[in-house]
Short mmCIF file of C-alpha atoms in Angstrom, two decimals:
data_model
loop_
_atom_site.label_atom_id
_atom_site.label_comp_id
_atom_site.label_asym_id
_atom_site.label_seq_id
_atom_site.Cartn_x
_atom_site.Cartn_y
_atom_site.Cartn_z
CA THR G 37 83.80 73.94 46.64
CA ARG G 38 83.53 70.67 48.50
CA ARG G 39 87.14 70.02 47.71
CA SER G 40 88.29 73.51 48.80
CA SER G 41 86.46 73.20 52.14
CA ASP G 42 88.14 69.81 52.68
CA LEU G 43 91.52 71.38 51.93
CA LEU G 44 90.79 74.28 54.28
CA GLU G 45 89.76 71.88 57.05
CA GLU G 46 92.87 69.79 56.45
CA ALA G 47 95.05 72.92 56.61
CA GLN G 48 93.42 73.93 59.90
CA ILE G 49 94.04 70.46 61.37
CA ILE G 50 97.68 70.55 60.25
CA GLU G 51 98.08 74.02 61.78
CA GLU G 52 96.58 72.81 65.07
CA LEU G 53 98.89 69.79 65.09
CA ASP G 54 101.89 72.03 64.43
CA THR G 55 100.83 74.32 67.29
CA HIS G 56 100.41 71.37 69.67
CA GLY G 57 103.75 69.97 68.55
CA ALA G 58 105.50 73.28 69.17
CA ARG G 59 103.91 73.55 72.63
CA ALA G 60 104.96 69.98 73.44
CA ASP G 61 108.53 70.81 72.36
CA GLN G 62 108.46 73.96 74.50
CA LEU G 63 107.18 72.01 77.51
CA THR G 64 109.86 69.34 77.02
CA GLU G 65 112.53 72.06 76.90
CA LEU G 66 111.08 73.73 80.00
CA VAL G 67 111.07 70.48 81.95
CA ALA G 68 114.71 69.92 81.00
CA GLU G 69 115.63 73.45 82.12
CA VAL G 70 113.83 73.02 85.43
CA GLY G 71 115.75 69.79 85.90
CA ASN G 72 118.98 71.74 85.34
CA LEU G 73 118.32 74.22 88.15
CA GLU G 74 121.07 72.55 90.13
CA ILE G 75 123.40 74.81 92.02
CA SER G 76 127.05 74.50 92.92
CA GLN G 77 127.92 72.76 96.15
CA ASP G 78 130.45 75.44 97.05
CA GLY G 79 129.64 78.58 98.96
CA SER G 80 127.34 79.68 101.72
CA PRO G 81 123.60 78.98 101.59
CA ALA G 82 123.05 82.70 100.92
CA ALA G 83 125.45 82.57 97.93
CA LYS G 84 123.66 79.47 96.62
CA PHE G 85 120.34 81.28 97.05
CA ASP G 86 121.66 84.14 94.94
CA GLU G 87 122.80 81.64 92.28
CA ILE G 88 119.38 79.97 92.08
CA THR G 89 117.78 83.43 91.96
CA GLY G 90 119.68 84.23 88.77
CA LYS G 91 118.72 80.91 87.19
CA LEU G 92 115.05 81.38 88.09
CA GLU G 93 115.06 84.92 86.70
CA ALA G 94 116.41 83.61 83.39
CA LEU G 95 113.78 80.86 83.34
CA GLY G 96 111.03 83.35 84.10
CA SER G 97 112.20 85.65 81.36
CA LYS G 98 112.46 82.88 78.77
CA TYR G 99 109.07 81.36 79.61
CA ARG G 100 107.21 84.57 80.46
CA ASP G 101 104.35 83.75 78.08
CA VAL G 102 103.55 80.36 79.64
CA PHE G 103 104.58 81.03 83.24
CA ASP G 104 101.04 81.14 84.60
CA GLU G 105 99.74 78.35 82.39
CA TYR G 106 102.34 75.91 83.71
CA ARG G 107 102.14 77.35 87.26
CA LEU G 108 105.86 77.94 87.36
CA SER G 109 105.59 80.08 90.49
CA GLU G 110 105.10 76.80 92.36
CA THR G 111 108.24 75.42 90.69
CA ALA G 112 110.18 78.54 91.67
CA VAL G 113 109.16 78.17 95.32
CA ALA G 114 110.05 74.47 95.26
CA ALA G 115 113.49 75.37 93.89
CA ILE G 116 114.28 77.91 96.62
CA HIS G 117 112.55 76.20 99.55
CA PRO G 118 115.42 73.91 100.72
CA LEU G 119 117.95 76.75 100.60
CA PHE G 120 115.55 79.17 102.25
CA ARG G 121 115.03 76.67 105.08
CA GLN G 122 118.79 76.26 105.51
CA VAL G 123 119.39 80.01 105.56
CA MET G 124 116.58 80.55 108.09
CA GLU G 125 118.13 77.96 110.43
CA GLU G 126 121.53 79.71 110.40
CA TRP G 127 120.35 83.33 110.17
CA ASP G 128 120.60 85.98 112.89
CA PRO G 129 117.83 88.40 111.86
CA LEU G 130 118.90 91.21 114.20
CA LYS G 131 122.50 91.15 112.95
CA GLU G 132 121.74 90.58 109.23
CA PRO G 133 118.30 92.14 108.74
CA THR G 134 118.50 92.31 104.94
CA LEU G 135 119.76 88.78 104.25
CA LEU G 136 117.99 87.34 101.15
CA VAL G 137 115.75 90.40 100.77
CA SER G 138 117.34 91.53 97.49
CA SER G 139 117.06 88.01 96.01
CA LEU G 140 113.43 87.67 97.09
CA ARG G 141 112.68 91.13 95.70
CA ARG G 142 114.19 90.05 92.36
CA LEU G 143 112.03 86.91 92.42
CA GLN G 144 108.75 88.63 93.32
CA PRO G 145 107.48 88.67 89.71
CA LEU G 146 107.90 84.88 89.65
CA LEU G 147 106.86 84.01 93.19
CA LEU G 148 103.79 86.21 93.40
CA ARG G 149 102.26 85.55 90.00
CA LYS G 150 98.54 86.05 89.81
CA ASP G 151 96.94 82.72 89.12
CA SER G 152 94.30 82.53 86.46
CA GLU G 153 90.95 83.83 87.64
CA GLU G 154 89.50 80.33 87.53
CA PHE G 155 92.27 78.96 89.77
CA SER G 156 92.05 81.93 92.16
CA LEU G 157 88.35 81.36 92.70
CA GLN G 158 89.02 77.74 93.64
CA ARG G 159 91.96 78.57 95.90
CA GLN G 160 91.04 79.31 99.48
CA SER G 161 94.43 78.45 100.97
CA THR G 162 97.79 80.19 100.88
CA SER G 163 100.13 80.11 97.90
CA PRO G 164 103.34 78.08 98.13
CA TYR G 165 105.32 81.31 98.66
CA GLU G 166 102.98 82.48 101.42
CA THR G 167 103.21 79.09 103.09
CA MET G 168 107.02 79.11 102.92
CA MET G 169 107.21 82.56 104.47
CA HIS G 170 104.70 81.67 107.18
CA THR G 171 106.28 78.35 108.12
CA LEU G 172 109.98 79.26 107.81
CA TRP G 173 110.48 83.03 108.09
CA PHE G 174 107.78 83.87 110.62
CA PRO G 175 108.76 81.41 113.40
CA ARG G 176 112.44 82.33 113.10
CA VAL G 177 111.83 86.06 113.28
CA ARG G 178 109.12 85.81 115.93
CA SER G 179 111.42 83.76 118.17
CA VAL G 180 114.28 86.24 117.82
CA LEU G 181 112.08 89.27 118.41
CA VAL G 182 110.37 87.77 121.46
CA ASN G 183 113.47 86.24 123.05
CA GLU G 184 116.45 88.32 121.96
CA TRP G 185 115.33 91.80 120.94
CA ASN G 186 115.91 94.55 123.47
CA VAL G 187 113.14 97.16 123.07
CA ALA G 188 115.49 99.80 124.46
CA ASP G 189 117.39 99.43 121.16
CA PRO G 190 114.66 99.43 118.51
CA SER G 191 116.89 99.91 115.44
CA PRO G 192 117.71 96.20 114.77
CA ALA G 193 114.02 95.25 114.79
CA THR G 194 113.06 98.35 112.83
CA SER G 195 115.67 97.55 110.17
CA LEU G 196 114.52 93.94 110.00
CA ILE G 197 110.82 94.68 109.60
CA ALA G 198 111.36 97.59 107.22
CA SER G 199 113.68 95.48 105.03
CA TRP G 200 111.28 92.55 104.76
CA LYS G 201 107.96 94.42 104.58
CA ASP G 202 107.76 94.45 100.76
CA VAL G 203 108.55 90.76 100.31
CA LEU G 204 106.29 89.44 103.07
CA PRO G 205 102.74 88.33 102.43
CA PRO G 206 100.47 90.89 104.14
CA PHE G 207 99.16 88.40 106.70
CA VAL G 208 102.70 87.39 107.72
CA TYR G 209 103.64 91.04 108.14
CA ALA G 210 100.50 91.66 110.24
CA ASN G 211 101.18 88.55 112.34
CA ILE G 212 104.78 89.54 113.13
CA LEU G 213 103.56 92.94 114.29
CA ASP G 214 100.67 91.48 116.32
CA GLN G 215 102.52 88.54 117.84
CA ALA G 216 106.02 89.91 118.41
CA ILE G 217 106.48 93.66 118.00
CA VAL G 218 103.36 95.07 119.69
CA PRO G 219 103.40 92.69 122.71
CA LYS G 220 107.10 93.33 123.25
CA LEU G 221 106.65 97.11 123.05
CA THR G 222 103.60 96.97 125.32
CA ALA G 223 105.47 94.93 127.92
CA GLY G 224 108.73 96.85 127.49
#
């Protein structure tokens, strides 16, 4: 039986090595695919955003089982951040209230992944997605609402806020109401 227990132990070690090898191959493939998230240089920033959305959806679908383990939500935010910044700089929120909303809605399963419980307990700050929305979306929309929105015509602001409500982090949504909508309505 000594020999059979040695063989069993050896088989377990080989199985573990195979598992680690397969995971290493998967990680190598994932890194290569993340590196290939390049987008075409042609088209508007919004069209490029839609292109990267499709690529990220495919990546999320293919690596669904390891998405949280490798914290790919952070990678997804890093991939869209430069384009999101560019779109925010050129965007007129009152004229195009739904711009990017459908793409962000499609990406929600990737961008708003629940981190492992252990990581969540350590994390006291905002997620990369929350930070992006707070630092890029919020100032742009707040500025437009405070400086350009005419309260006598509420529909552009109503359309904007209603369109974005589901893709905004709750604190960003609350802040836009508290810092732009309510003061403007109170003064108006």
